[in-house]
Coordinates of C-alpha atoms and ligand atoms in Angstrom, one line a residue:
M1 CA -5.6 56.1 162.5
R2 CA -8.4 53.8 161.3
R3 CA -7.3 51.1 163.7
F4 CA -7.4 53.6 166.6
V5 CA -11.0 54.7 165.7
T6 CA -12.2 51.1 165.4
S7 CA -10.8 50.0 168.7
T8 CA -12.1 53.2 170.4
V9 CA -15.6 52.5 169.0
R10 CA -15.4 48.9 170.1
R11 CA -14.4 49.9 173.6
Y12 CA -17.2 52.4 173.9
S13 CA -19.8 50.0 172.4
T14 CA -18.8 47.4 174.9
R15 CA -19.4 49.9 177.6
N16 CA -22.7 51.1 176.1
F17 CA -23.9 47.5 176.2
T18 CA -24.3 47.8 179.9
W19 CA -26.4 51.0 180.1
W20 CA -29.9 49.4 180.4
D21 CA -29.0 45.8 181.5
H22 CA -30.5 46.3 184.9
V23 CA -33.9 47.5 183.6
R24 CA -36.5 44.8 184.2
P25 CA -40.0 44.8 182.5
A26 CA -42.5 46.9 184.4
P27 CA -45.5 45.1 185.8
K28 CA -48.6 45.5 183.7
D29 CA -51.0 48.3 184.6
P30 CA -54.0 46.6 186.3
I31 CA -56.4 48.6 184.0
M32 CA -54.5 49.1 180.7
G33 CA -53.2 45.5 180.9
V34 CA -56.8 44.3 180.6
T35 CA -57.1 46.1 177.2
E36 CA -53.9 44.4 176.1
A37 CA -55.2 41.0 177.0
F38 CA -58.5 41.8 175.3
N39 CA -56.8 42.9 172.1
A40 CA -54.7 39.7 172.0
D41 CA -57.9 37.5 172.2
S42 CA -59.2 36.4 168.8
S43 CA -62.7 35.2 169.9
P44 CA -65.6 36.9 168.2
N45 CA -67.5 36.8 171.5
K46 CA -64.9 38.8 173.5
I47 CA -66.0 41.6 175.7
N48 CA -63.8 44.3 177.2
L49 CA -65.2 45.4 180.6
G50 CA -61.8 46.7 181.8
V51 CA -61.1 50.4 181.2
G52 CA -63.7 52.8 182.4
A53 CA -64.8 54.1 179.0
Y54 CA -68.4 54.6 177.9
R55 CA -69.6 52.6 174.9
D56 CA -72.9 52.8 173.0
D57 CA -75.3 49.9 172.9
E58 CA -73.4 48.5 169.9
G59 CA -70.2 48.5 171.9
R60 CA -68.8 51.5 169.9
P61 CA -66.9 54.5 171.4
V62 CA -69.2 57.5 171.4
V63 CA -68.7 61.0 169.9
L64 CA -71.3 63.1 171.6
Q65 CA -73.4 65.4 169.5
C66 CA -72.3 68.4 171.6
V67 CA -68.7 67.5 170.9
R68 CA -69.4 67.3 167.1
E69 CA -71.1 70.7 167.2
A70 CA -68.3 72.2 169.2
G71 CA -65.8 70.7 166.8
A72 CA -67.6 72.4 163.9
R73 CA -67.5 75.7 165.7
I74 CA -63.8 75.7 166.5
V75 CA -62.7 74.8 163.0
G76 CA -60.5 77.5 161.6
S77 CA -59.8 79.2 165.0
Q78 CA -56.3 80.3 165.5
F79 CA -55.5 77.8 168.2
L80 CA -52.8 75.9 166.5
E81 CA -50.3 78.6 167.1
S82 CA -51.6 79.4 170.6
N83 CA -49.5 78.9 173.7
S84 CA -52.8 78.0 175.3
A85 CA -52.8 80.6 178.1
A86 CA -55.9 82.5 176.9
V87 CA -57.9 79.5 175.8
S88 CA -57.1 77.6 179.0
S89 CA -58.1 80.4 181.3
K90 CA -61.5 80.4 179.6
M91 CA -61.9 76.7 180.1
V92 CA -60.6 76.9 183.7
E93 CA -63.3 79.5 184.4
E94 CA -66.0 77.2 183.1
C95 CA -64.6 74.2 185.0
V96 CA -64.6 76.0 188.4
K97 CA -68.2 77.1 187.8
L98 CA -69.2 73.5 187.1
V99 CA -67.6 72.3 190.3
Y100 CA -68.2 75.1 192.8
G101 CA -71.3 76.7 191.3
K102 CA -71.6 79.5 188.8
D103 CA -72.7 82.0 191.5
S104 CA -70.3 80.8 194.2
D105 CA -68.2 83.4 196.1
V106 CA -65.0 81.6 195.4
V107 CA -65.5 82.0 191.7
N108 CA -66.9 85.5 191.8
E109 CA -64.1 86.7 194.0
G110 CA -61.4 84.8 192.2
R111 CA -60.3 83.0 195.3
F112 CA -58.8 80.0 193.5
A113 CA -55.9 78.9 191.5
G114 CA -56.9 77.0 188.4
V115 CA -54.9 75.5 185.6
Q116 CA -55.6 73.3 182.6
A117 CA -54.3 69.8 183.2
L118 CA -53.7 66.6 181.3
S119 CA -57.0 65.0 182.2
G120 CA -57.7 63.8 185.7
T121 CA -54.4 61.9 185.9
G122 CA -52.4 65.0 185.1
A123 CA -54.4 67.1 187.5
C124 CA -53.8 64.7 190.3
R125 CA -50.1 64.5 189.4
L126 CA -49.7 68.2 189.4
F127 CA -51.4 68.5 192.8
A128 CA -49.2 65.7 194.2
E129 CA -46.1 67.5 193.1
F130 CA -47.4 70.8 194.5
Q131 CA -48.2 69.0 197.8
R132 CA -44.7 67.6 198.0
R133 CA -43.1 71.0 197.3
F134 CA -45.1 73.0 199.8
H135 CA -45.9 70.4 202.4
P136 CA -42.9 68.1 202.1
E137 CA -43.7 66.3 205.4
S138 CA -47.3 65.4 204.5
R139 CA -48.8 62.2 203.2
I140 CA -52.0 61.6 201.3
Y141 CA -54.9 59.4 202.7
L142 CA -56.5 57.4 199.9
P143 CA -59.7 55.4 200.1
D144 CA -59.5 51.6 200.3
P145 CA -60.1 50.7 197.6
T146 CA -59.4 53.5 195.1
W147 CA -58.5 53.9 191.4
S148 CA -55.3 52.0 191.1
N149 CA -53.4 54.8 189.5
H150 CA -53.8 57.1 192.6
H151 CA -51.2 55.0 194.3
N152 CA -48.7 55.4 191.4
I153 CA -49.3 59.1 191.1
W154 CA -48.5 60.0 194.7
R155 CA -45.7 57.4 194.9
D156 CA -44.0 58.9 191.8
A157 CA -44.4 62.4 193.4
Q158 CA -42.7 60.9 196.5
V159 CA -45.6 61.7 198.7
P160 CA -46.2 58.7 201.1
S161 CA -49.8 57.4 201.1
K162 CA -51.9 55.7 203.7
K163 CA -55.3 54.0 203.2
Y164 CA -58.5 55.0 205.0
H165 CA -61.4 52.6 205.3
Y166 CA -64.0 53.1 202.6
Y167 CA -65.7 49.9 201.6
N168 CA -67.0 46.9 203.6
F169 CA -66.4 43.9 201.4
D170 CA -68.8 41.7 203.5
S171 CA -71.8 43.9 203.4
K172 CA -70.9 45.5 200.1
S173 CA -71.6 49.0 201.4
L174 CA -69.8 52.0 202.6
N175 CA -67.8 51.5 205.8
F176 CA -68.9 54.8 207.1
S177 CA -68.1 54.4 210.8
M178 CA -64.6 53.3 210.1
L179 CA -64.1 56.0 207.5
I180 CA -65.1 58.6 210.0
D181 CA -62.8 57.1 212.6
D182 CA -59.9 57.3 210.2
V183 CA -60.7 60.9 209.5
K184 CA -60.8 61.6 213.2
N185 CA -57.6 59.7 214.0
A186 CA -55.4 61.1 211.2
P187 CA -52.9 63.7 212.4
D188 CA -54.4 67.2 212.3
G189 CA -53.9 68.9 208.9
S190 CA -53.7 65.7 206.8
F191 CA -54.5 65.5 203.1
F192 CA -57.5 63.3 202.2
L193 CA -58.5 62.3 198.7
F194 CA -62.2 61.8 198.2
H195 CA -64.2 60.7 195.1
P196 CA -67.1 63.2 195.2
C197 CA -69.4 61.0 193.0
A198 CA -69.5 57.6 191.3
H199 CA -66.7 56.2 193.4
N200 CA -64.2 54.2 191.3
P201 CA -64.1 51.2 191.7
T202 CA -67.0 50.5 194.2
G203 CA -69.8 52.6 192.8
M204 CA -70.7 53.4 196.5
D205 CA -71.0 57.1 197.4
P206 CA -71.7 58.6 200.9
T207 CA -75.2 60.0 201.3
E208 CA -75.6 63.8 201.7
E209 CA -75.8 63.4 205.5
Q210 CA -72.6 61.4 205.5
W211 CA -70.8 63.9 203.4
K212 CA -71.9 66.6 205.9
E213 CA -70.4 64.6 208.7
I214 CA -67.2 64.0 206.7
S215 CA -66.9 67.7 205.9
Y216 CA -67.5 68.6 209.6
Q217 CA -64.9 66.1 210.9
C218 CA -62.4 67.4 208.3
K219 CA -63.0 70.9 209.5
V220 CA -62.5 69.9 213.1
K221 CA -59.2 68.2 212.2
N222 CA -58.2 71.0 209.8
H223 CA -57.6 68.4 207.0
F224 CA -57.2 69.4 203.4
P225 CA -59.9 67.7 201.2
F226 CA -58.8 66.9 197.7
F227 CA -61.5 65.7 195.3
D228 CA -60.9 63.6 192.2
M229 CA -63.9 64.4 190.1
A230 CA -63.5 61.9 187.2
Y231 CA -67.2 61.1 186.6
Q232 CA -69.2 64.3 187.2
G233 CA -72.7 63.5 186.0
F234 CA -72.3 59.7 186.0
A235 CA -73.7 59.1 189.4
S236 CA -77.1 60.9 189.1
G237 CA -77.2 61.8 185.4
D238 CA -77.0 65.5 186.4
P239 CA -73.5 67.1 186.7
E240 CA -75.0 69.8 189.1
K241 CA -76.3 67.2 191.5
D242 CA -73.0 65.3 191.4
A243 CA -71.2 68.4 192.6
R244 CA -73.2 68.3 195.9
A245 CA -70.5 66.8 198.0
I246 CA -68.0 69.5 197.0
R247 CA -70.6 72.2 197.6
I248 CA -71.1 70.9 201.2
F249 CA -67.4 71.4 201.9
L250 CA -67.7 74.8 200.3
E251 CA -70.6 75.7 202.7
D252 CA -68.4 74.7 205.5
E253 CA -65.8 77.1 204.2
H254 CA -63.1 74.5 203.5
L255 CA -60.2 75.3 201.2
T256 CA -60.3 72.3 198.9
G257 CA -58.6 71.0 195.7
C258 CA -60.2 69.4 192.8
A259 CA -59.1 67.4 189.8
Q260 CA -61.6 67.4 186.9
S261 CA -61.6 65.3 183.8
F262 CA -63.8 65.3 180.7
A263 CA -62.5 61.9 179.6
K264 CA -65.7 60.1 180.4
N265 CA -68.5 62.6 180.7
M266 CA -67.7 64.2 177.3
G267 CA -66.1 61.1 175.8
L268 CA -62.8 63.0 175.4
Y269 CA -60.4 60.4 176.9
G270 CA -57.9 60.8 174.0
H271 CA -57.8 64.6 174.3
R272 CA -56.5 64.5 177.9
V273 CA -58.5 67.5 178.9
G274 CA -58.9 68.4 182.5
C275 CA -58.5 71.0 185.2
L276 CA -56.8 71.4 188.6
S277 CA -58.3 74.0 190.9
I278 CA -57.2 74.9 194.5
L279 CA -59.3 77.2 196.6
C280 CA -57.3 80.0 198.3
T281 CA -58.0 82.6 201.0
D282 CA -57.9 85.5 198.4
S283 CA -57.2 86.2 194.8
K284 CA -53.6 87.3 195.6
Q285 CA -52.9 83.9 197.1
G286 CA -54.7 82.3 194.1
A287 CA -52.3 84.0 191.7
A288 CA -49.3 82.8 193.7
V289 CA -50.5 79.2 193.8
R290 CA -51.4 79.3 190.1
G291 CA -48.0 80.6 189.2
Q292 CA -46.3 77.8 191.1
L293 CA -48.6 75.2 189.4
Q294 CA -47.8 76.7 186.0
Q295 CA -44.1 76.5 186.8
I296 CA -44.3 72.8 187.7
A297 CA -46.3 72.1 184.6
R298 CA -43.8 74.0 182.4
A299 CA -40.9 71.8 183.5
M300 CA -42.9 68.6 183.1
Y301 CA -44.6 69.1 179.7
G302 CA -44.6 72.7 178.7
S303 CA -48.2 73.6 178.0
P304 CA -51.0 71.1 177.4
P305 CA -52.7 70.7 174.0
V306 CA -55.5 73.1 173.3
H307 CA -57.9 71.3 170.9
G308 CA -59.8 69.4 173.6
V309 CA -59.8 72.6 175.8
L310 CA -61.5 74.5 173.0
L311 CA -64.2 71.8 172.7
V312 CA -64.9 71.8 176.4
S313 CA -65.0 75.6 176.6
A314 CA -67.3 75.8 173.6
I315 CA -69.7 73.4 175.2
L316 CA -69.7 74.8 178.7
S317 CA -69.8 78.4 177.8
N318 CA -72.8 78.2 175.5
P319 CA -76.2 77.5 177.3
D320 CA -77.7 75.5 174.4
M321 CA -74.6 73.4 174.0
K322 CA -74.4 72.8 177.7
S323 CA -78.0 71.7 177.8
L324 CA -77.3 69.3 175.0
W325 CA -74.3 67.9 176.9
I326 CA -76.4 67.4 180.1
E327 CA -79.1 65.6 178.0
E328 CA -76.4 63.3 176.6
V329 CA -74.9 62.6 180.0
K330 CA -78.4 61.6 181.1
M331 CA -78.7 59.3 178.1
M332 CA -75.4 57.6 178.9
V333 CA -76.4 57.1 182.5
N334 CA -79.8 55.8 181.6
R335 CA -78.3 53.2 179.3
I336 CA -75.9 52.1 182.0
Q337 CA -78.8 51.9 184.5
K338 CA -80.8 49.8 182.1
M339 CA -77.9 47.4 181.7
R340 CA -77.5 47.1 185.5
M341 CA -81.1 46.1 185.8
T342 CA -81.0 43.6 182.9
L343 CA -77.8 42.0 184.3
Q344 CA -79.3 41.6 187.7
E345 CA -82.6 40.3 186.3
S346 CA -80.8 37.8 184.1
L347 CA -78.8 36.5 187.0
E348 CA -81.9 36.1 189.1
N349 CA -83.7 34.4 186.2
L350 CA -80.9 31.9 186.1
D351 CA -81.7 31.0 189.7
S352 CA -78.3 32.2 190.9
P353 CA -77.9 31.2 194.5
L354 CA -76.1 34.5 195.1
N355 CA -77.4 37.9 195.9
W356 CA -76.9 40.4 193.1
E357 CA -78.7 43.4 194.5
H358 CA -75.5 45.4 194.6
I359 CA -75.6 45.6 190.8
T360 CA -78.4 48.2 191.0
N361 CA -77.5 49.6 194.4
Q362 CA -74.2 50.9 193.0
V363 CA -73.9 54.0 190.8
G364 CA -71.6 55.3 188.1
L365 CA -69.7 53.5 185.4
F366 CA -68.6 50.5 187.5
F367 CA -70.1 47.5 189.0
F368 CA -67.9 46.2 191.7
S369 CA -68.9 42.6 191.5
C370 CA -68.0 40.0 194.2
L371 CA -66.1 37.9 191.7
T372 CA -62.8 36.4 193.0
P373 CA -59.6 36.8 191.1
K374 CA -59.9 33.1 190.2
E375 CA -63.3 33.7 188.7
V376 CA -62.1 36.7 186.9
E377 CA -59.4 34.6 185.3
Q378 CA -61.9 31.9 184.4
L379 CA -64.2 34.4 182.7
A380 CA -61.2 35.6 180.5
R381 CA -60.0 32.0 179.8
E382 CA -63.3 30.3 179.1
F383 CA -65.6 33.1 178.1
H384 CA -63.3 35.8 176.7
I385 CA -64.7 38.4 179.1
F386 CA -62.1 40.8 180.4
M387 CA -62.2 42.9 183.6
T388 CA -59.8 44.1 186.2
H389 CA -58.5 41.5 188.7
D390 CA -60.5 43.0 191.6
G391 CA -63.8 42.1 189.8
R392 CA -64.6 45.6 188.7
I393 CA -66.9 45.6 185.6
S394 CA -67.0 48.6 183.4
M395 CA -70.8 48.8 182.7
G396 CA -69.9 51.0 179.7
G397 CA -69.0 47.8 177.8
V398 CA -72.2 45.9 178.6
T399 CA -74.7 46.0 175.8
T400 CA -78.2 44.6 174.9
G401 CA -76.3 42.2 172.7
N402 CA -73.9 40.8 175.3
V403 CA -75.6 41.2 178.6
N404 CA -77.2 37.7 178.6
Y405 CA -73.9 36.1 177.5
L406 CA -72.3 38.0 180.4
A407 CA -74.9 36.9 182.9
N408 CA -74.6 33.3 181.8
A409 CA -70.9 33.4 182.1
I410 CA -71.0 34.9 185.6
H411 CA -73.5 32.4 186.6
D412 CA -71.4 29.6 185.3
V413 CA -68.3 30.6 187.2
T414 CA -70.1 31.3 190.4
R415 CA -72.9 28.7 190.6
S416 CA -70.9 26.0 192.1
G417 CA -71.1 28.2 195.1
K418 CA -67.5 28.5 195.7
E419 CA -67.0 29.3 199.4
E420 CA -65.1 32.6 198.7
T421 CA -67.8 33.9 196.4
K422 CA -70.6 32.8 198.8
I423 CA -69.0 34.8 201.6
L424 CA -68.5 37.9 199.4
C425 CA -72.0 37.7 197.9
N426 CA -73.8 37.1 201.1
V427 CA -75.6 34.0 199.9
G428 CA -79.2 33.8 201.0
V429 CA -79.4 37.5 202.1
Ligands
LMR501 C1 -60.5 53.6 184.8 O1 -60.5 53.6 186.0 O2 -60.6 52.6 184.1 C2 -60.3 54.9 184.1 O3 -60.1 55.9 185.0 C3 -59.4 54.9 183.0 C4 -57.9 55.0 183.4 O4 -57.2 55.8 182.9 O5 -57.5 54.3 184.3

């Protein structure tokens, strides 16, 4: 008997040995991989400019005062046993007011489906899944360039994606004419993803007039505009102003979708708190869409955690706490703006032969530099400065203490006037 068991086990374990042999290591994530490289570097001078997270002027992660106060208020609430339905519907209500306006008809008449989501990523993923289920033949148009994870999200949901023109790498500005052409030339009824403010990674947003034109052309073509609102407040310092692009689409009576995240503007990255909303023709349709979204979420992760949701609800539903939050957003944006100006001035004072005006022309958390992949690698190797391969610099990681070191390092890797950089930086402009 014993001999039988042993040989059976041996036979099975030989078979088990082959289960995962074909699994190859996944490529490193272009953003999270930067943090890994940063963590592995032992230099005291190292700087992490990779992930888009705000840091204070000492380089520390920030817990906003409004979040501390909200935390004190929710201590002892019954949320640990909650299945989150009641708490999340309160947060969803606050989220839609923040995006579409507290007095907007869609909110007052309940013409939307809103669900709590696992931050902006989770909201996009839910939407992508919903899009595939209910428009299986559709694809998503993504800006070129866009947040790298957009490609993964729609790919994993098996929705094909196509790029639309967004950025002109030569002039370092919005490629508006080609963007509009792409909107006009896409098949009627296409899905377009837009960043309504603080575009990631370019820091270049359309003007109000340009948004009006985009909205108009989307209307003519009957496209579905989907907004990924990951940085509300980070473009202008005012969350209300940063919602202007979406409000323009609302004025044009579009039905839109929106992914919201509080990872950056409330410093809640680790809580994964966000919202997905989809505008509908009436509240009955809203209820149907919401039910479908909830069903998709139920099979993927059950219900999302509620702690962060309680924090966000406490802040947005109390006028004093909301004002405090808005002040704190302004404070973060002012610090970033100051660092942009100092970085540009430092490079100019070093007599850089290149044009650095784009540092202060761009908005939001990111400076889309014109550094080449080779220069990005050199910065990591020789100066312990880490950023994504496309030369995106998270200004959240730039501080009074490291901005001159950064400027000197950038100057060092670019001053030999390498041809590629010269072309990208419009030398002499
Ligand atoms: C980023 O672009 O760095 C952020 O959106 C963080 C993330 O999750 O990628």
